[in-house]
Amino acid sequence: MLRSLSIRDFVIVDSLELEFSPGFTVLTGETGAGKSILIDALALALGERGDAGVVRSGCERADVSAEFDIQALPALAEWLRAAELEGDPGSVLLRRVVDKNGRSRAFVNGRPATLGQLREAGESLLDIHGQHAHQSLLKTEAQRELLDAHAGLAPLAAQVAAAYRQWQKLAQARTEYETHAAQRNAEREQLQWQVQELERLALQPGEWDAVQAEHTRLAHAAGLIEGVQAALDTLSEADAACLPLLSGAGARLEALLGYDARLGEALELIRSGEAQVQEAVYALRHYADRVELDPLRLAAVEARMEAIHGSARKFRLAPPELPEHLRRLQSRLAELEIASDLEALVKQEQQARTNYFEFAAKLSAGRKKAAGKLGKEVTQAMQQLAMAGGRFEVALTPYPAEGNVHGGELIEFLVAANPAVEPRALARVASGGELSRISLAIQVITSKAALVPTLIFDEVDAGIGGGVAEIVGRRLRILGRERQVLCVTHLPQVAAQADQQWSVSKFGTEGGVKTTVSVLDQKARVEEVARMLGGTAITATTRKHAAEMLSLR
């Protein structure tokens, strides 16, 4: 849902801060007041083209920001996380800045983004119906998704897509095997002897460091034994060893401590040193008991190091990298072994193909039923929207025999605005007003399944009036119960049906022309609807009529 829109120096708007509500909201005002400019500003924030012409005269840049609530759009939230564009939980802020030289910058949640990213986010948030081209219903992909969602077929469509991808994956594996069998066999044979050599070596992660450390210790065992013994002699075992001398010095001072207590500090330090030297002696004796000359073990370690070095040179790797290299070779060899069984591949491919066509047949049957029902419902709605004799169809055109990831048929919305013409693709409907009303009929009928939470209708009242206008207003109000609806209108019958009404006005200033937007309370709504009914001369009768229209919502 659209929460807020901030506009700075856009065309004739100097500054606007708008807060939006759920339900059905209308924008009314005199012709040329700037109602459509607000929609243009919103479209700019959603990634539509923008040039220097959108910057208000005398200003440096135009700046438009739109904030949306996306708590009900987990897929968009995940897309934002994947693109590293996430912001506050449950919301997204889209911003567009265009300077007076026509340079444009885009931001999503305050982070620089491309226009493509802005458009991709916007397609999940809002649709603008009318002469403005931000219209997802014109895309065959959106038409297919809408039909499937409306018919409750989306899970089955997902199964069809998954089955098709699995079938194509296996078909590709089989084709590759048949095309590159000799190359694959040569690669497998080479991998087999490489894996066998490394498996015989059986180098474990971390073993190379351990072998090096052991070799260093064994190679210097004689020096280690000699050095340790020399240290022991110096500390405790020679005639002039320091440990007995320290002990004697401590005893002498301890005897003198009774004559002068100030010797206590020196005595404590000597005793501490004596204790540490004793600990060192214990540690050295323990080490001396374990270290020994072992020429056989040294030779074995040197042989192990040479074997590791040999394999490392052969594979042009550092010794510690060999275990991971073996894992990669084993993984690739396993893939080749699986792919080498052509008969098994063919069976798997045939089974995957059968699965796909079973799912696709169920999907096609469901789509056929749903297409007929949706066509009748939208056609019936068109009769009430000043399109008498018009009809709507959902065309299901079969794909070639091998199908498609989206099922067995192309889905396209077709429409004929009157009985004298053949139905054509919705994207080719010439009249913006007709397109808006057809879109309105489709959106009302499929509102529970529709994917975009906010809809804006511009010029849905083109060429209609009276009772038809009231029907349009009622349908917009019904649609507003399911989703957020904004509508630019000149018709009081449409405005009277809204949950909220905004008045857009334009006035002259010393700096030029400015547009303002006012949220109308009930009293102000009576005045605005009366103006729409009676023009500049508002009478008590038109006010009474306006109040009556508002009371009948």
Coordinates of C-alpha atoms in Angstrom, one line a residue:
M1 CA 0.0 0.0 0.0
L2 CA 1.2 3.5 -0.8
R3 CA 1.8 5.3 2.5
S4 CA 3.1 8.7 1.5
L5 CA 4.3 10.8 -1.5
S6 CA 6.7 13.7 -1.2
I7 CA 7.1 16.0 -4.2
R8 CA 9.6 18.9 -4.6
D9 CA 9.8 21.3 -7.6
F10 CA 8.0 19.0 -10.0
V11 CA 6.4 20.8 -13.0
I12 CA 4.1 23.3 -11.2
V13 CA 4.3 21.7 -7.7
D14 CA 6.8 23.4 -5.4
S15 CA 6.3 21.2 -2.3
L16 CA 3.7 18.6 -1.3
E17 CA 3.7 16.0 1.5
L18 CA 0.8 13.6 1.0
E19 CA -0.3 10.8 3.4
F20 CA -2.4 8.0 1.9
S21 CA -5.1 5.8 3.4
P22 CA -6.5 2.4 2.5
G23 CA -9.7 2.1 0.5
F24 CA -10.9 4.3 -2.4
T25 CA -9.6 7.8 -2.7
V26 CA -10.6 10.3 -5.4
L27 CA -8.6 13.4 -6.6
T28 CA -10.9 16.1 -7.9
G29 CA -10.5 19.7 -9.0
E30 CA -10.7 22.1 -11.9
T31 CA -9.4 21.0 -15.3
G32 CA -5.7 21.9 -15.5
A33 CA -5.3 22.1 -11.7
G34 CA -2.6 19.4 -11.8
K35 CA -4.4 16.2 -10.8
S36 CA -2.6 14.2 -13.4
I37 CA 0.7 15.8 -12.5
L38 CA 0.5 14.0 -9.1
I39 CA 0.2 10.7 -11.0
D40 CA 3.1 11.7 -13.3
A41 CA 5.2 12.4 -10.2
L42 CA 4.4 9.0 -8.7
A43 CA 5.2 7.3 -12.1
L44 CA 8.6 9.1 -12.0
A45 CA 9.3 7.6 -8.6
L46 CA 8.5 4.2 -10.0
G47 CA 11.0 4.4 -12.8
E48 CA 9.2 6.1 -15.7
R49 CA 11.2 8.3 -18.1
G50 CA 12.0 11.8 -16.8
D51 CA 13.8 14.7 -18.5
A52 CA 14.6 18.3 -17.7
G53 CA 11.0 19.3 -18.5
V54 CA 9.8 17.9 -15.2
V55 CA 11.9 20.4 -13.2
R56 CA 9.8 23.4 -12.0
S57 CA 10.9 26.6 -13.7
G58 CA 13.8 28.4 -12.0
C59 CA 14.7 25.3 -9.8
E60 CA 17.8 23.1 -9.7
R61 CA 16.1 19.7 -9.5
A62 CA 12.8 17.8 -9.1
D63 CA 12.7 15.3 -6.2
V64 CA 10.0 12.7 -5.7
S65 CA 9.8 10.1 -3.0
A66 CA 7.1 7.4 -2.5
E67 CA 7.0 5.2 0.6
F68 CA 5.1 1.8 0.5
D69 CA 4.0 -0.7 3.1
I70 CA 5.2 -4.1 1.9
Q71 CA 4.3 -6.3 4.8
A72 CA 2.0 -8.3 2.5
L73 CA 4.7 -8.6 -0.2
P74 CA 7.3 -11.1 1.1
A75 CA 8.6 -11.8 -2.4
L76 CA 9.5 -8.1 -2.8
A77 CA 11.1 -8.0 0.6
E78 CA 13.2 -11.0 -0.4
W79 CA 14.2 -9.3 -3.7
L80 CA 15.3 -6.2 -1.8
R81 CA 17.5 -8.4 0.5
A82 CA 19.0 -10.2 -2.5
A83 CA 19.7 -6.8 -4.2
E84 CA 21.1 -5.4 -0.9
L85 CA 18.5 -2.6 -1.0
E86 CA 16.5 -3.5 2.1
G87 CA 15.4 -0.8 4.5
D88 CA 13.1 -0.6 7.5
P89 CA 11.1 -3.8 8.0
G90 CA 7.8 -3.8 6.2
S91 CA 8.4 -0.8 4.1
V92 CA 10.3 0.5 1.0
L93 CA 11.1 4.0 0.0
L94 CA 11.5 4.8 -3.8
R95 CA 13.1 8.1 -4.7
R96 CA 13.9 9.8 -8.0
V97 CA 15.9 13.0 -8.6
V98 CA 16.0 14.8 -12.0
D99 CA 18.2 17.9 -12.3
K100 CA 17.7 20.8 -14.7
N101 CA 20.1 19.3 -17.2
G102 CA 18.0 16.1 -17.4
R103 CA 20.4 13.9 -15.4
S104 CA 18.5 11.4 -13.3
R105 CA 19.3 9.5 -10.1
A106 CA 17.4 6.7 -8.5
F107 CA 17.4 5.4 -4.9
V108 CA 15.8 2.5 -3.1
N109 CA 15.7 2.8 0.7
G110 CA 18.2 5.6 0.5
R111 CA 20.7 3.5 -1.5
P112 CA 21.7 4.3 -5.1
A113 CA 19.9 2.0 -7.6
T114 CA 19.4 1.7 -11.3
L115 CA 16.2 2.7 -13.1
G116 CA 15.7 -1.0 -13.9
Q117 CA 15.7 -1.8 -10.2
L118 CA 13.3 1.0 -9.5
R119 CA 10.9 -0.2 -12.2
E120 CA 11.2 -3.9 -11.0
A121 CA 10.3 -2.8 -7.5
G122 CA 7.5 -0.6 -8.7
E123 CA 5.9 -3.4 -10.8
S124 CA 5.2 -5.2 -7.5
L125 CA 3.7 -2.1 -5.8
L126 CA 1.4 -0.1 -8.1
D127 CA -0.4 0.0 -11.4
I128 CA -1.5 3.1 -13.2
H129 CA -4.5 2.5 -15.5
G130 CA -5.3 4.9 -18.3
Q131 CA -3.3 6.9 -20.9
H132 CA -0.3 6.6 -18.6
A133 CA 1.6 3.5 -19.7
H134 CA 2.5 2.0 -16.3
Q135 CA 0.1 -0.9 -17.0
S136 CA 1.0 -4.5 -16.0
L137 CA -2.2 -5.9 -17.5
L138 CA -0.8 -5.1 -21.0
K139 CA 1.9 -7.7 -20.5
T140 CA 1.1 -11.3 -21.4
E141 CA 3.2 -12.5 -18.4
A142 CA 1.0 -10.5 -16.0
Q143 CA -2.2 -11.8 -17.8
R144 CA -1.1 -15.4 -17.4
E145 CA -0.2 -14.9 -13.7
L146 CA -3.5 -13.1 -13.1
L147 CA -5.6 -15.8 -14.7
D148 CA -3.8 -18.5 -12.8
A149 CA -4.0 -16.7 -9.5
H150 CA -7.7 -15.9 -10.0
A151 CA -8.4 -19.6 -10.8
G152 CA -6.3 -20.9 -7.9
L153 CA -3.9 -22.5 -10.3
A154 CA -0.7 -20.8 -9.2
P155 CA 0.6 -23.9 -7.3
L156 CA -0.1 -26.1 -10.2
A157 CA 1.6 -23.6 -12.6
A158 CA 4.7 -23.7 -10.3
Q159 CA 4.7 -27.5 -10.5
V160 CA 4.5 -27.3 -14.3
A161 CA 7.5 -24.9 -14.4
A162 CA 9.5 -27.1 -12.1
A163 CA 8.7 -30.3 -14.1
Y164 CA 9.6 -28.5 -17.4
R165 CA 13.0 -27.4 -16.0
Q166 CA 13.8 -30.9 -14.8
W167 CA 12.8 -32.4 -18.1
Q168 CA 15.0 -29.8 -20.0
K169 CA 17.9 -30.4 -17.7
L170 CA 17.9 -34.1 -18.3
A171 CA 17.4 -33.6 -22.0
Q172 CA 20.4 -31.3 -22.1
A173 CA 22.5 -33.9 -20.1
R174 CA 21.5 -36.6 -22.6
T175 CA 22.3 -34.4 -25.6
E176 CA 25.6 -33.4 -24.1
Y177 CA 26.5 -37.0 -23.5
E178 CA 25.7 -38.0 -27.0
T179 CA 27.6 -35.1 -28.5
H180 CA 30.6 -35.2 -26.2
A181 CA 30.8 -38.9 -25.3
A182 CA 34.5 -39.4 -26.4
Q183 CA 35.6 -36.2 -24.7
R184 CA 33.7 -37.2 -21.6
N185 CA 35.3 -40.7 -21.5
A186 CA 38.8 -39.2 -21.9
E187 CA 38.1 -36.8 -19.0
R188 CA 36.8 -39.6 -16.9
E189 CA 39.8 -41.8 -17.5
Q190 CA 42.2 -38.9 -16.6
L191 CA 40.2 -38.2 -13.5
Q192 CA 40.3 -41.8 -12.4
W193 CA 44.1 -42.1 -12.3
Q194 CA 44.4 -38.7 -10.6
V195 CA 41.9 -39.7 -8.0
Q196 CA 43.6 -43.1 -7.5
E197 CA 47.0 -41.4 -6.9
L198 CA 45.7 -38.9 -4.4
E199 CA 43.6 -41.6 -2.6
R200 CA 46.8 -43.7 -2.3
L201 CA 48.6 -40.6 -0.9
A202 CA 45.7 -40.2 1.6
L203 CA 46.9 -36.8 2.7
Q204 CA 44.6 -35.5 5.5
P205 CA 43.7 -31.9 6.1
G206 CA 46.3 -30.4 8.4
E207 CA 48.7 -33.3 8.0
W208 CA 51.3 -31.4 6.0
D209 CA 51.9 -28.9 8.9
A210 CA 52.1 -31.8 11.4
V211 CA 54.6 -33.7 9.3
Q212 CA 56.8 -30.6 8.9
A213 CA 56.8 -30.0 12.6
E214 CA 57.7 -33.7 13.4
H215 CA 60.5 -33.6 10.8
T216 CA 62.0 -30.5 12.3
R217 CA 61.9 -32.1 15.8
L218 CA 63.4 -35.4 14.7
A219 CA 66.1 -33.8 12.5
H220 CA 67.3 -31.8 15.5
A221 CA 66.9 -34.4 18.2
A222 CA 70.6 -34.6 19.1
G223 CA 70.8 -30.9 19.5
L224 CA 67.7 -30.8 21.5
I225 CA 68.9 -33.5 23.9
E226 CA 72.3 -31.8 24.4
G227 CA 70.7 -28.4 25.0
V228 CA 68.2 -29.7 27.5
Q229 CA 70.9 -31.5 29.5
A230 CA 73.1 -28.4 29.5
A231 CA 70.2 -26.4 30.9
L232 CA 69.5 -29.0 33.6
D233 CA 73.1 -28.9 34.6
T234 CA 73.1 -25.1 34.9
L235 CA 69.9 -25.1 36.8
S236 CA 70.1 -28.0 39.2
E237 CA 72.6 -30.8 38.5
A238 CA 76.1 -29.2 38.2
D239 CA 78.2 -28.5 41.3
A240 CA 77.6 -24.7 40.9
A241 CA 74.0 -25.0 39.8
C242 CA 71.8 -22.0 40.4
L243 CA 69.0 -23.8 42.2
P244 CA 71.1 -24.8 45.3
L245 CA 72.7 -21.4 45.3
L246 CA 69.3 -19.7 45.4
S247 CA 68.1 -22.0 48.1
G248 CA 71.2 -21.2 50.2
A249 CA 70.8 -17.5 49.7
G250 CA 67.2 -17.7 50.8
A251 CA 68.1 -19.6 53.9
R252 CA 70.7 -17.0 54.9
L253 CA 68.3 -14.1 54.5
E254 CA 65.5 -16.0 56.3
A255 CA 67.9 -16.3 59.3
L256 CA 68.5 -12.5 59.2
L257 CA 64.9 -11.6 58.8
G258 CA 64.4 -11.5 62.6
Y259 CA 67.0 -8.7 62.8
D260 CA 65.5 -6.5 60.0
A261 CA 62.1 -7.0 58.5
R262 CA 63.0 -5.0 55.5
L263 CA 64.8 -8.0 54.1
G264 CA 61.4 -9.7 53.6
E265 CA 60.8 -8.2 50.1
A266 CA 64.1 -9.5 48.8
L267 CA 63.5 -12.9 50.4
E268 CA 60.1 -13.2 48.7
L269 CA 61.6 -12.4 45.3
I270 CA 64.3 -15.1 45.9
R271 CA 61.8 -17.7 46.9
S272 CA 59.7 -16.9 43.9
G273 CA 62.7 -17.2 41.6
E274 CA 63.6 -20.5 43.3
A275 CA 60.1 -21.8 42.7
Q276 CA 60.1 -20.8 39.0
V277 CA 63.5 -22.4 38.4
Q278 CA 62.3 -25.6 40.1
E279 CA 59.3 -25.6 37.7
A280 CA 61.6 -25.2 34.7
V281 CA 63.7 -28.1 36.0
Y282 CA 60.6 -30.3 36.2
A283 CA 59.5 -29.3 32.6
L284 CA 63.0 -30.0 31.2
R285 CA 63.2 -33.4 32.8
H286 CA 59.8 -34.3 31.5
Y287 CA 60.9 -33.2 28.0
A288 CA 64.2 -35.1 28.3
D289 CA 62.3 -38.3 29.2
R290 CA 60.3 -38.1 25.9
V291 CA 62.8 -36.8 23.3
E292 CA 65.1 -39.4 21.8
L293 CA 67.1 -40.1 18.6
D294 CA 64.9 -42.1 16.2
P295 CA 66.6 -42.5 12.8
L296 CA 64.0 -44.9 11.5
R297 CA 61.1 -42.5 12.2
L298 CA 63.1 -39.7 10.7
A299 CA 63.6 -41.6 7.5
A300 CA 59.8 -42.5 7.4
V301 CA 58.9 -38.9 7.9
E302 CA 61.3 -37.7 5.2
A303 CA 59.8 -40.3 2.8
R304 CA 56.3 -39.1 3.6
M305 CA 57.4 -35.5 2.9
E306 CA 58.9 -36.5 -0.4
A307 CA 55.7 -38.3 -1.5
I308 CA 53.6 -35.3 -0.6
H309 CA 56.0 -33.0 -2.5
G310 CA 55.9 -35.3 -5.5
S311 CA 52.2 -35.1 -5.8
A312 CA 52.1 -31.4 -5.2
R313 CA 54.6 -30.8 -8.0
K314 CA 52.6 -33.1 -10.3
F315 CA 49.3 -31.2 -9.7
R316 CA 51.1 -27.9 -9.5
L317 CA 49.6 -27.1 -6.1
A318 CA 50.9 -26.3 -2.6
P319 CA 50.9 -29.5 -0.4
P320 CA 48.0 -28.2 1.9
E321 CA 45.7 -27.8 -1.2
L322 CA 45.9 -31.5 -2.1
P323 CA 43.0 -32.8 0.1
E324 CA 40.5 -30.2 -1.3
H325 CA 41.7 -30.9 -4.8
L326 CA 41.0 -34.6 -4.3
R327 CA 37.5 -33.7 -3.1
R328 CA 36.8 -31.7 -6.3
L329 CA 38.1 -34.4 -8.5
Q330 CA 36.0 -37.0 -6.8
S331 CA 32.9 -34.8 -7.2
R332 CA 33.5 -34.3 -10.9
L333 CA 34.2 -38.0 -11.4
A334 CA 30.9 -38.9 -9.7
E335 CA 29.0 -36.5 -12.0
L336 CA 30.7 -38.1 -15.1
E337 CA 29.9 -41.6 -13.8
I338 CA 26.2 -40.7 -13.4
A339 CA 26.1 -39.0 -16.8
S340 CA 27.9 -41.9 -18.5
D341 CA 24.9 -44.2 -18.1
L342 CA 23.0 -43.2 -21.3
E343 CA 20.2 -45.7 -20.8
A344 CA 19.5 -44.4 -17.4
L345 CA 19.6 -40.8 -18.7
V346 CA 17.1 -41.6 -21.4
K347 CA 14.7 -43.3 -18.9
Q348 CA 15.0 -40.3 -16.5
E349 CA 14.3 -37.9 -19.4
Q350 CA 11.3 -39.8 -20.6
Q351 CA 9.8 -39.9 -17.1
A352 CA 10.4 -36.2 -16.6
R353 CA 8.7 -35.5 -19.9
T354 CA 5.7 -37.6 -18.9
N355 CA 5.5 -35.8 -15.6
Y356 CA 5.6 -32.4 -17.3
F357 CA 2.8 -33.2 -19.8
E358 CA 0.6 -34.7 -17.0
F359 CA 0.9 -31.5 -15.0
A360 CA 0.5 -29.3 -18.1
A361 CA -2.7 -31.1 -19.1
K362 CA -4.2 -30.5 -15.7
L363 CA -3.2 -26.8 -15.9
S364 CA -4.6 -26.5 -19.4
A365 CA -8.0 -27.9 -18.3
G366 CA -8.1 -25.5 -15.4
R367 CA -7.2 -22.5 -17.5
K368 CA -9.8 -23.4 -20.1
K369 CA -12.5 -23.4 -17.5
A370 CA -11.3 -20.3 -15.8
A371 CA -10.8 -18.4 -19.1
G372 CA -14.4 -19.0 -20.2
K373 CA -15.7 -17.8 -16.8
L374 CA -13.5 -14.8 -16.6
G375 CA -14.5 -13.8 -20.2
K376 CA -18.2 -13.9 -19.4
E377 CA -17.8 -12.0 -16.2
V378 CA -15.7 -9.2 -17.7
T379 CA -18.0 -9.0 -20.8
Q380 CA -21.0 -8.6 -18.5
A381 CA -19.2 -5.8 -16.5
M382 CA -18.4 -4.0 -19.8
Q383 CA -22.1 -3.7 -20.7
Q384 CA -22.5 -1.6 -17.6
L385 CA -19.5 0.6 -18.3
A386 CA -20.7 2.4 -21.5
M387 CA -19.3 -0.4 -23.7
A388 CA -22.6 -2.0 -24.8
G389 CA -22.0 -4.9 -27.2
G390 CA -18.3 -5.1 -26.2
R391 CA -16.9 -8.4 -25.2
F392 CA -13.8 -9.8 -23.5
E393 CA -12.1 -13.1 -24.2
V394 CA -9.1 -15.0 -22.8
A395 CA -7.4 -16.6 -25.7
L396 CA -5.5 -19.8 -25.1
T397 CA -3.1 -20.5 -28.0
P398 CA -1.4 -23.9 -27.9
Y399 CA 2.4 -23.8 -28.0
P400 CA 4.3 -26.3 -30.2
A401 CA 4.1 -29.9 -29.3
E402 CA 7.0 -29.7 -26.8
G403 CA 5.3 -27.2 -24.6
N404 CA 6.7 -24.3 -22.5
V405 CA 7.9 -23.6 -19.0
H406 CA 4.6 -21.8 -18.4
G407 CA 2.4 -24.7 -19.7
G408 CA 1.0 -25.8 -23.0
E409 CA -0.6 -22.5 -24.1
L410 CA 0.0 -18.8 -24.6
I411 CA -2.5 -16.7 -22.6
E412 CA -3.6 -13.4 -24.0
F413 CA -6.5 -11.0 -23.0
L414 CA -8.5 -10.0 -26.1
V415 CA -11.2 -7.3 -26.2
A416 CA -13.7 -5.8 -28.6
A417 CA -15.0 -2.4 -27.5
N418 CA -18.2 -2.8 -29.7
P419 CA -20.0 -5.5 -31.7
A420 CA -18.6 -4.3 -35.0
V421 CA -15.0 -5.3 -34.4
E422 CA -13.2 -8.5 -33.8
P423 CA -11.5 -8.9 -30.4
R424 CA -7.9 -7.7 -30.3
A425 CA -5.1 -7.9 -27.8
L426 CA -5.7 -5.7 -24.8
A427 CA -2.4 -3.9 -25.5
R428 CA -3.8 -2.6 -28.8
V429 CA -7.0 -1.0 -27.5
A430 CA -6.7 2.6 -28.8
S431 CA -8.8 4.6 -26.3
G432 CA -7.3 5.3 -22.9
G433 CA -10.8 5.6 -21.4
E434 CA -11.9 2.3 -22.8
L435 CA -8.7 0.6 -21.6
S436 CA -9.2 2.1 -18.1
R437 CA -12.8 0.8 -17.9
I438 CA -11.9 -2.7 -19.2
S439 CA -9.0 -2.8 -16.7
L440 CA -11.4 -1.7 -14.0
A441 CA -13.8 -4.5 -14.8
I442 CA -10.9 -7.1 -14.8
Q443 CA -9.5 -5.7 -11.6
V444 CA -12.8 -5.7 -9.7
I445 CA -13.5 -9.3 -10.7
T446 CA -10.0 -10.6 -9.9
S447 CA -9.3 -8.4 -7.0
K448 CA -8.9 -11.2 -4.5
A449 CA -6.2 -12.8 -6.6
A450 CA -4.5 -9.7 -8.0
L451 CA -0.8 -9.3 -7.2
V452 CA -0.4 -5.5 -7.1
P453 CA -1.8 -3.8 -3.9
T454 CA -2.3 -0.3 -5.2
L455 CA -4.2 0.8 -8.3
I456 CA -4.5 4.3 -9.8
F457 CA -7.2 5.0 -12.4
D458 CA -6.9 8.0 -14.7
E459 CA -9.6 9.0 -17.2
V460 CA -11.9 6.1 -16.3
D461 CA -14.8 8.6 -16.8
A462 CA -13.8 9.5 -20.3
G463 CA -17.0 9.5 -22.5
I464 CA -19.4 8.4 -19.8
G465 CA -21.9 10.1 -17.4
G466 CA -25.0 9.6 -15.4
G467 CA -25.9 6.1 -14.3
V468 CA -22.7 4.6 -15.9
A469 CA -20.6 7.0 -13.9
E470 CA -22.3 5.9 -10.7
I471 CA -21.7 2.3 -11.6
V472 CA -18.0 3.1 -12.2
G473 CA -17.8 4.7 -8.8
R474 CA -19.5 1.8 -7.1
R475 CA -17.1 -0.7 -8.7
L476 CA -14.1 1.4 -7.6
R477 CA -15.5 1.4 -4.1
I478 CA -15.9 -2.4 -4.2
L479 CA -12.4 -2.7 -5.5
G480 CA -11.2 -0.4 -2.6
R481 CA -12.3 -3.0 -0.1
E482 CA -9.7 -5.4 -1.4
R483 CA -6.9 -3.0 -2.4
Q484 CA -5.9 0.6 -2.2
V485 CA -7.5 2.6 -5.1
L486 CA -6.8 6.2 -6.2
C487 CA -8.8 7.7 -9.0
V488 CA -8.6 11.1 -10.9
T489 CA -12.1 12.1 -11.9
H490 CA -14.3 14.9 -13.1
L491 CA -17.6 13.2 -12.4
P492 CA -19.5 13.8 -9.1
Q493 CA -21.1 10.4 -9.3
V494 CA -17.6 8.8 -9.1
A495 CA -16.3 11.2 -6.4
A496 CA -19.4 10.6 -4.2
Q497 CA -18.6 6.9 -3.9
A498 CA -15.1 7.5 -2.5
D499 CA -14.0 6.8 1.1
Q500 CA -11.7 9.8 1.0
Q501 CA -11.7 12.9 -1.3
W502 CA -8.8 15.2 -2.1
S503 CA -9.2 18.5 -3.9
V504 CA -6.3 19.6 -6.2
S505 CA -6.2 23.4 -7.0
K506 CA -3.8 25.7 -8.8
F507 CA -3.1 29.4 -8.1
G508 CA -0.8 32.0 -9.3
T509 CA 2.1 33.5 -7.2
E510 CA 4.9 36.0 -7.9
G511 CA 7.1 33.0 -8.8
G512 CA 4.6 31.5 -11.2
V513 CA 1.9 28.8 -10.7
K514 CA 1.6 26.4 -7.8
T515 CA -0.5 23.4 -7.1
T516 CA -1.9 22.4 -3.7
V517 CA -3.8 19.4 -2.4
S518 CA -6.4 19.6 0.4
V519 CA -8.0 16.6 2.2
L520 CA -11.7 17.3 2.3
D521 CA -13.9 16.8 5.4
Q522 CA -17.6 16.0 4.9
K523 CA -18.7 19.7 4.7
A524 CA -15.9 20.4 2.2
R525 CA -16.9 17.3 0.2
V526 CA -20.4 18.6 -0.2
E527 CA -19.1 21.9 -1.6
E528 CA -16.7 20.1 -4.0
V529 CA -19.3 17.6 -5.3
A530 CA -21.7 20.6 -5.7
R531 CA -19.1 22.4 -7.7
M532 CA -18.7 19.3 -9.9
L533 CA -22.5 19.1 -10.3
G534 CA -23.2 22.8 -11.0
G535 CA -20.0 24.5 -12.1
T536 CA -19.0 27.9 -10.7
A537 CA -22.6 28.8 -9.7
I538 CA -23.3 26.7 -6.6
T539 CA -26.9 26.8 -5.4
A540 CA -28.7 25.4 -2.4
T541 CA -30.2 22.9 -4.8
T542 CA -26.9 21.6 -6.0
R543 CA -25.6 21.5 -2.4
K544 CA -28.7 19.4 -1.4
H545 CA -28.1 17.1 -4.4
A546 CA -24.4 16.7 -3.5
A547 CA -25.2 15.9 0.1
E548 CA -27.8 13.4 -1.0
M549 CA -25.3 11.7 -3.3
L550 CA -22.7 11.5 -0.5
S551 CA -25.3 10.1 1.9
L552 CA -26.2 7.2 -0.5
R553 CA -22.7 5.7 -0.6

